[in-house]
PDB file of C-alpha atoms in Angstrom:
ATOM      1  CA  MET A 293      -1.887   6.603  -3.666  1.00 77.00           C
ATOM      2  CA  MET A 294       1.948   7.535  -3.107  1.00 83.00           C
ATOM      3  CA  LEU A 295       4.149   7.567  -0.115  1.00 86.00           C
ATOM      4  CA  LEU A 296       6.348  10.526   0.479  1.00 91.00           C
ATOM      5  CA  GLN A 297       8.938  10.768   3.169  1.00 91.00           C
ATOM      6  CA  LEU A 298      10.465  14.307   4.379  1.00 94.00           C
ATOM      7  CA  SER A 299      13.652  13.872   6.152  1.00 94.00           C
ATOM      8  CA  ALA A 300      16.319  16.168   7.727  1.00 94.00           C
ATOM      9  CA  ALA A 301      18.639  13.040   7.713  1.00 88.00           C
ATOM     10  CA  GLN A 302      21.615  13.905   9.984  1.00 88.00           C
ATOM     11  CA  GLY A 303      21.063  17.832   9.604  1.00 93.00           C
ATOM     12  CA  PRO A 304      20.938  20.103  12.532  1.00 96.00           C
ATOM     13  CA  ASP A 305      17.827  21.626  14.191  1.00 97.00           C
ATOM     14  CA  GLU A 306      17.365  24.061  11.441  1.00 97.00           C
ATOM     15  CA  CYS A 307      16.864  21.309   8.969  1.00 97.00           C
ATOM     16  CA  CYS A 308      14.318  19.719  11.351  1.00 97.00           C
ATOM     17  CA  LEU A 309      12.441  23.040  11.433  1.00 98.00           C
ATOM     18  CA  ALA A 310      12.695  23.016   7.668  1.00 98.00           C
ATOM     19  CA  VAL A 311      10.799  19.742   7.549  1.00 97.00           C
ATOM     20  CA  ALA A 312       8.097  21.185   9.705  1.00 98.00           C
ATOM     21  CA  LYS A 313       7.833  24.062   7.412  1.00 98.00           C
ATOM     22  CA  ALA A 314       7.830  21.954   4.265  1.00 97.00           C
ATOM     23  CA  LEU A 315       5.167  19.841   5.884  1.00 97.00           C
ATOM     24  CA  ALA A 316       2.908  22.789   6.454  1.00 97.00           C
ATOM     25  CA  TYR A 317       3.443  23.987   2.995  1.00 97.00           C
ATOM     26  CA  LEU A 318       2.869  20.688   1.478  1.00 97.00           C
ATOM     27  CA  LEU A 319      -0.521  20.264   3.312  1.00 96.00           C
ATOM     28  CA  ARG A 320      -1.653  23.562   1.988  1.00 96.00           C
ATOM     29  CA  GLU A 321      -0.540  22.739  -1.457  1.00 96.00           C
ATOM     30  CA  ALA A 322      -2.354  19.344  -1.317  1.00 96.00           C
ATOM     31  CA  GLU A 323      -5.584  20.929  -0.172  1.00 95.00           C
ATOM     32  CA  ALA A 324      -5.531  23.486  -3.022  1.00 95.00           C
ATOM     33  CA  ARG A 325      -4.849  20.570  -5.511  1.00 94.00           C
ATOM     34  CA  GLY A 326      -7.521  18.341  -4.043  1.00 94.00           C
ATOM     35  CA  VAL A 327      -5.031  15.763  -2.793  1.00 95.00           C
ATOM     36  CA  GLY A 328      -5.658  13.963   0.564  1.00 92.00           C
ATOM     37  CA  ILE A 329      -2.746  13.463   3.004  1.00 91.00           C
ATOM     38  CA  ASP A 330      -2.353  11.182   5.905  1.00 87.00           C
ATOM     39  CA  ILE A 331       0.524  11.204   8.410  1.00 87.00           C
ATOM     40  CA  LEU A 332       1.663   7.657   8.797  1.00 82.00           C
ATOM     41  CA  GLU A 333       4.730   8.111  10.844  1.00 84.00           C
ATOM     42  CA  GLN A 334       6.529  11.069  12.368  1.00 89.00           C
ATOM     43  CA  GLU A 335       9.811  11.473  14.366  1.00 91.00           C
ATOM     44  CA  THR A 336       9.857  14.687  16.266  1.00 94.00           C
ATOM     45  CA  GLY A 337      13.090  16.758  16.363  1.00 95.00           C
ATOM     46  CA  ALA A 338      14.859  18.106  19.392  1.00 95.00           C
ATOM     47  CA  ARG A 339      13.153  21.304  19.552  1.00 96.00           C
ATOM     48  CA  ALA A 340       9.475  21.723  19.828  1.00 95.00           C
ATOM     49  CA  GLY A 341       7.489  21.978  16.633  1.00 95.00           C
ATOM     50  CA  THR A 342      10.195  20.234  14.582  1.00 97.00           C
ATOM     51  CA  TYR A 343      10.581  17.062  12.800  1.00 97.00           C
ATOM     52  CA  ARG A 344      13.496  14.724  11.986  1.00 95.00           C
ATOM     53  CA  SER A 345      11.300  12.733   9.640  1.00 93.00           C
ATOM     54  CA  VAL A 346       7.685  12.445   8.296  1.00 93.00           C
ATOM     55  CA  LEU A 347       6.141   9.515   6.435  1.00 88.00           C
ATOM     56  CA  LEU A 348       2.956  10.569   4.398  1.00 90.00           C
ATOM     57  CA  ALA A 349       0.404   8.948   2.291  1.00 87.00           C
ATOM     58  CA  LEU A 350      -0.795  11.151  -0.681  1.00 91.00           C
ATOM     59  CA  ASP A 351      -4.246  10.233  -2.230  1.00 88.00           C
ATOM     60  CA  GLY A 352      -6.195  11.435  -5.251  1.00 90.00           C
ATOM     61  CA  PRO A 353      -5.722  11.957  -8.864  1.00 91.00           C
ATOM     62  CA  GLY A 354      -2.973  14.420  -8.408  1.00 92.00           C
ATOM     63  CA  ALA A 355      -0.882  12.484  -5.685  1.00 93.00           C
ATOM     64  CA  ALA A 356       1.564  11.296  -8.024  1.00 90.00           C
ATOM     65  CA  GLY A 357       2.286  14.592  -9.768  1.00 92.00           C
ATOM     66  CA  LEU A 358       2.424  16.377  -6.326  1.00 94.00           C
ATOM     67  CA  ALA A 359       4.975  13.822  -4.920  1.00 92.00           C
ATOM     68  CA  ALA A 360       6.994  13.966  -8.137  1.00 92.00           C
ATOM     69  CA  CYS A 361       7.450  17.774  -7.890  1.00 92.00           C
ATOM     70  CA  TRP A 362       8.691  17.408  -4.206  1.00 94.00           C
ATOM     71  CA  GLU A 363      11.164  14.455  -4.698  1.00 91.00           C
ATOM     72  CA  GLY A 364      14.752  15.455  -4.221  1.00 91.00           C
ATOM     73  CA  SER A 365      16.690  17.775  -2.050  1.00 93.00           C
ATOM     74  CA  ILE A 366      14.798  20.818  -0.741  1.00 95.00           C
ATOM     75  CA  GLN A 367      16.704  23.981   0.034  1.00 96.00           C
ATOM     76  CA  TRP A 368      15.684  26.570   2.679  1.00 97.00           C
ATOM     77  CA  ILE A 369      17.535  29.858   2.520  1.00 97.00           C
ATOM     78  CA  CYS A 370      17.242  31.583   5.962  1.00 97.00           C
ATOM     79  CA  PRO A 371      19.580  32.698   8.800  1.00 97.00           C
ATOM     80  CA  SER A 372      19.247  30.306  11.561  1.00 97.00           C
ATOM     81  CA  PRO A 373      16.365  31.166  13.997  1.00 96.00           C
ATOM     82  CA  TYR A 374      18.284  29.372  16.746  1.00 96.00           C
ATOM     83  CA  ARG A 375      21.806  30.529  16.410  1.00 95.00           C
ATOM     84  CA  PRO A 376      21.950  34.304  15.828  1.00 92.00           C
ATOM     85  CA  GLY A 377      25.023  35.323  13.840  1.00 91.00           C
ATOM     86  CA  HIS A 378      25.777  31.739  12.548  1.00 94.00           C
ATOM     87  CA  PRO A 379      27.208  32.160   9.028  1.00 95.00           C
ATOM     88  CA  ARG A 380      25.296  29.367   7.425  1.00 95.00           C
ATOM     89  CA  LYS A 381      22.112  30.344   5.737  1.00 96.00           C
ATOM     90  CA  ASN A 382      21.377  27.351   3.443  1.00 96.00           C
ATOM     91  CA  TRP A 383      19.726  24.309   4.873  1.00 96.00           C
ATOM     92  CA  PHE A 384      18.841  21.101   3.062  1.00 96.00           C
ATOM     93  CA  ILE A 385      16.306  18.486   3.598  1.00 96.00           C
ATOM     94  CA  GLY A 386      15.170  15.667   1.556  1.00 94.00           C
ATOM     95  CA  ALA A 387      11.995  14.101  -0.061  1.00 93.00           C
ATOM     96  CA  LEU A 388      11.726  10.490  -1.259  1.00 89.00           C
ATOM     97  CA  ARG A 389       8.631   9.139  -2.929  1.00 85.00           C
ATOM     98  CA  CYS A 390       7.665   5.409  -3.488  1.00 76.00           C
ATOM     99  CA  ASP A 391       4.579   3.320  -4.314  1.00 67.00           C
ATOM    100  CA  PRO A 392       2.657   2.250  -1.283  1.00 64.00           C
ATOM    101  CA  PRO A 393       3.006  -1.430  -0.390  1.00 61.00           C
ATOM    102  CA  ALA A 394       0.131  -3.739  -1.469  1.00 61.00           C
ATOM    103  CA  ILE A 395      -2.052  -5.010   1.462  1.00 59.00           C
ATOM    104  CA  ARG A 396      -1.829  -8.709   0.797  1.00 58.00           C
ATOM    105  CA  GLN A 397      -5.195 -10.717   0.925  1.00 54.00           C
ATOM    106  CA  ASP A 398      -3.787 -13.171   3.107  1.00 53.00           C
ATOM    107  CA  THR A 399      -2.688 -10.733   5.679  1.00 64.00           C
ATOM    108  CA  GLU A 400      -4.479 -11.222   9.121  1.00 81.00           C
ATOM    109  CA  ILE A 401      -4.613  -7.938  10.952  1.00 84.00           C
ATOM    110  CA  ARG A 402      -6.352  -7.792  14.358  1.00 85.00           C
ATOM    111  CA  PHE A 403      -7.835  -4.373  15.239  1.00 86.00           C
ATOM    112  CA  GLU A 404      -8.683  -3.009  18.748  1.00 87.00           C
ATOM    113  CA  THR A 405     -10.395   0.194  19.406  1.00 83.00           C
ATOM    114  CA  THR A 406      -9.212   2.401  22.383  1.00 76.00           C
ATOM    115  CA  ARG A 407      -9.501   5.912  23.655  1.00 72.00           C
ATOM    116  CA  ALA A 408      -7.147   8.360  22.056  1.00 66.00           C
ATOM    117  CA  SER A 409      -4.465   9.815  24.211  1.00 62.00           C
ATOM    118  CA  GLY A 410      -2.605  13.166  24.298  1.00 56.00           C
ATOM    119  CA  PRO A 411      -3.709  16.637  23.337  1.00 48.00           C
ATOM    120  CA  GLY A 412      -7.053  17.048  21.597  1.00 46.00           C
ATOM    121  CA  GLY A 413      -9.630  18.223  24.034  1.00 42.00           C
ATOM    122  CA  GLN A 414     -12.831  16.806  25.127  1.00 42.00           C
ATOM    123  CA  HIS A 415     -13.438  14.825  21.659  1.00 42.00           C
ATOM    124  CA  VAL A 416     -10.103  12.927  22.123  1.00 43.00           C
ATOM    125  CA  ASN A 417     -10.783  12.102  25.805  1.00 40.00           C
ATOM    126  CA  LYS A 418     -14.389  10.741  25.307  1.00 48.00           C
ATOM    127  CA  THR A 419     -14.345   8.695  22.116  1.00 58.00           C
ATOM    128  CA  GLU A 420     -12.734   5.484  21.323  1.00 68.00           C
ATOM    129  CA  SER A 421     -11.676   6.438  17.994  1.00 76.00           C
ATOM    130  CA  ALA A 422      -8.073   5.255  18.291  1.00 83.00           C
ATOM    131  CA  VAL A 423      -7.128   2.096  16.639  1.00 86.00           C
ATOM    132  CA  ARG A 424      -4.404  -0.422  17.575  1.00 86.00           C
ATOM    133  CA  ALA A 425      -3.627  -2.802  14.671  1.00 85.00           C
ATOM    134  CA  THR A 426      -1.542  -6.071  15.016  1.00 87.00           C
ATOM    135  CA  HIS A 427      -0.272  -8.105  12.430  1.00 84.00           C
ATOM    136  CA  VAL A 428      -0.963 -11.588  13.668  1.00 82.00           C
ATOM    137  CA  ALA A 429       1.802 -13.636  12.042  1.00 80.00           C
ATOM    138  CA  THR A 430       4.782 -11.220  12.920  1.00 81.00           C
ATOM    139  CA  GLY A 431       3.365  -9.330  16.037  1.00 82.00           C
ATOM    140  CA  ILE A 432       4.015  -5.979  14.373  1.00 82.00           C
ATOM    141  CA  SER A 433       1.612  -3.463  16.066  1.00 85.00           C
ATOM    142  CA  VAL A 434       0.759   0.250  15.451  1.00 84.00           C
ATOM    143  CA  LYS A 435      -1.459   2.568  17.119  1.00 84.00           C
ATOM    144  CA  VAL A 436      -3.215   5.369  15.068  1.00 82.00           C
ATOM    145  CA  GLN A 437      -5.382   8.126  16.354  1.00 80.00           C
ATOM    146  CA  SER A 438      -4.770  10.830  13.917  1.00 68.00           C
ATOM    147  CA  GLU A 439      -8.254  10.843  12.464  1.00 65.00           C
ATOM    148  CA  ARG A 440     -11.489  11.130  14.348  1.00 67.00           C
ATOM    149  CA  SER A 441     -13.241   8.120  12.889  1.00 76.00           C
ATOM    150  CA  GLN A 442     -12.465   4.478  13.435  1.00 79.00           C
ATOM    151  CA  HIS A 443     -12.934   3.750   9.667  1.00 79.00           C
ATOM    152  CA  ALA A 444     -10.120   6.320   8.864  1.00 78.00           C
ATOM    153  CA  ASN A 445      -7.862   5.245  11.539  1.00 82.00           C
ATOM    154  CA  LYS A 446      -8.178   1.560  10.534  1.00 83.00           C
ATOM    155  CA  ARG A 447      -7.304   2.347   6.909  1.00 80.00           C
ATOM    156  CA  ILE A 448      -4.197   4.266   7.905  1.00 82.00           C
ATOM    157  CA  ALA A 449      -3.326   1.621  10.439  1.00 82.00           C
ATOM    158  CA  ALA A 450      -3.537  -1.219   7.737  1.00 80.00           C
ATOM    159  CA  LEU A 451      -1.404   0.900   5.339  1.00 81.00           C
ATOM    160  CA  LEU A 452       1.182   1.504   8.054  1.00 83.00           C
ATOM    161  CA  ILE A 453       1.173  -2.349   8.704  1.00 82.00           C
ATOM    162  CA  ALA A 454       1.813  -2.928   4.972  1.00 79.00           C
ATOM    163  CA  HIS A 455       4.619  -0.484   4.946  1.00 77.00           C
ATOM    164  CA  ARG A 456       6.385  -2.061   8.003  1.00 77.00           C
ATOM    165  CA  LEU A 457       6.017  -5.468   6.478  1.00 76.00           C
ATOM    166  CA  ALA A 458       7.419  -4.186   3.122  1.00 72.00           C
ATOM    167  CA  GLN A 459      10.429  -2.896   4.974  1.00 69.00           C
ATOM    168  CA  HIS A 460      10.986  -6.175   6.453  1.00 68.00           C
ATOM    169  CA  GLU A 461      10.823  -7.837   3.044  1.00 67.00           C
ATOM    170  CA  GLN A 462      13.149  -5.204   1.578  1.00 62.00           C
ATOM    171  CA  ALA A 463      15.838  -6.167   4.023  1.00 59.00           C
ATOM    172  CA  ALA A 464      16.511  -9.087   1.640  1.00 52.00           C
ATOM    173  CA  HIS A 465      17.075  -6.651  -1.250  1.00 54.00           C
ATOM    174  CA  ALA A 466      20.529  -4.975  -0.649  1.00 53.00           C
ATOM    175  CA  THR A 467      20.034  -2.248  -3.318  1.00 54.00           C
ATOM    176  CA  GLU A 468      16.687  -0.919  -1.976  1.00 51.00           C
ATOM    177  CA  ARG A 469      17.967  -1.283   1.580  1.00 51.00           C
ATOM    178  CA  ALA A 470      21.224   0.794   0.708  1.00 57.00           C
ATOM    179  CA  ARG A 471      18.946   3.371  -1.077  1.00 56.00           C
ATOM    180  CA  ARG A 472      16.881   3.953   1.870  1.00 55.00           C
ATOM    181  CA  ARG A 473      19.613   3.960   4.378  1.00 55.00           C
ATOM    182  CA  GLN A 474      21.524   6.638   2.259  1.00 58.00           C
ATOM    183  CA  PHE A 475      18.492   8.930   2.158  1.00 58.00           C
ATOM    184  CA  HIS A 476      18.176   8.770   5.963  1.00 54.00           C
ATOM    185  CA  HIS A 477      21.864   9.754   6.347  1.00 54.00           C
ATOM    186  CA  GLU A 478      22.651  11.900   3.526  1.00 59.00           C
ATOM    187  CA  VAL A 479      20.818  14.859   1.729  1.00 65.00           C
ATOM    188  CA  ALA A 480      22.156  15.923  -1.457  1.00 61.00           C
ATOM    189  CA  ARG A 481      22.903  19.765  -1.706  1.00 67.00           C
ATOM    190  CA  GLY A 482      23.140  20.174  -5.310  1.00 68.00           C
ATOM    191  CA  GLY A 483      20.146  20.840  -7.829  1.00 77.00           C
ATOM    192  CA  PRO A 484      17.329  21.223  -5.247  1.00 90.00           C
ATOM    193  CA  ALA A 485      13.921  20.292  -6.486  1.00 89.00           C
ATOM    194  CA  ARG A 486      12.350  23.253  -4.659  1.00 94.00           C
ATOM    195  CA  VAL A 487      13.920  26.305  -2.943  1.00 95.00           C
ATOM    196  CA  PHE A 488      12.373  28.329  -0.179  1.00 96.00           C
ATOM    197  CA  LYS A 489      13.357  31.619   1.494  1.00 96.00           C
ATOM    198  CA  GLY A 490      12.819  33.335   4.763  1.00 96.00           C
ATOM    199  CA  GLU A 491      10.899  32.624   7.982  1.00 95.00           C
ATOM    200  CA  ALA A 492       7.689  32.701   5.963  1.00 96.00           C
ATOM    201  CA  PHE A 493       9.052  29.822   3.792  1.00 97.00           C
ATOM    202  CA  GLU A 494       8.371  31.606   0.506  1.00 96.00           C
ATOM    203  CA  LEU A 495       8.768  29.351  -2.577  1.00 95.00           C
ATOM    204  CA  LEU A 496      11.340  30.695  -4.850  1.00 92.00           C
ATOM    205  CA  LYS A 497      11.790  27.680  -7.125  1.00 83.00           C
ATOM    206  CA  ALA A 498       9.437  24.850  -7.919  1.00 80.00           C
ATOM    207  CA  GLY A 499      10.459  21.533  -9.680  1.00 64.00           C
TER     208      GLY A 499
END
């Protein structure tokens, strides 16, 4: 399993739209390659249907290879759909991959099942498939309802708890902390790993 984060960093709304388009493309590509994807965290953009950042877990024999070909800067060549006549036509987002944190055997996690909330129709409203996981020692808590089974949501919640714990531990390591902070605030614009073009997000160059 690999973790992959797509981020618009501090880019404008167009970059947040590029993250959403990249996510949709990645989901299709993963399905074609037989790689499973779970969305662990997402930060929505200011406009509907866009994302500032998305953290994904890729699972399967081809997960590492798929993550590797996305890692780096990603360029989207397209006139702004939000600002007609804007001179800029090149938008950049970033993809960062890392190994998933190990779930320590001594980690005690308390699970509670609840009804899922938000859109999703009758199924969401009538089943208690959502899971709230709490790390007993630190009080870190997450709620997961992306899947329709408690088992799947528990697995994602445990991984997300491990990721949050790893982030706390990494705070003691200046190099890794600086690397992640730099990624969130700056996306390199040279030598993109992948280049897409147009509203249809057509792939022009693959890493």
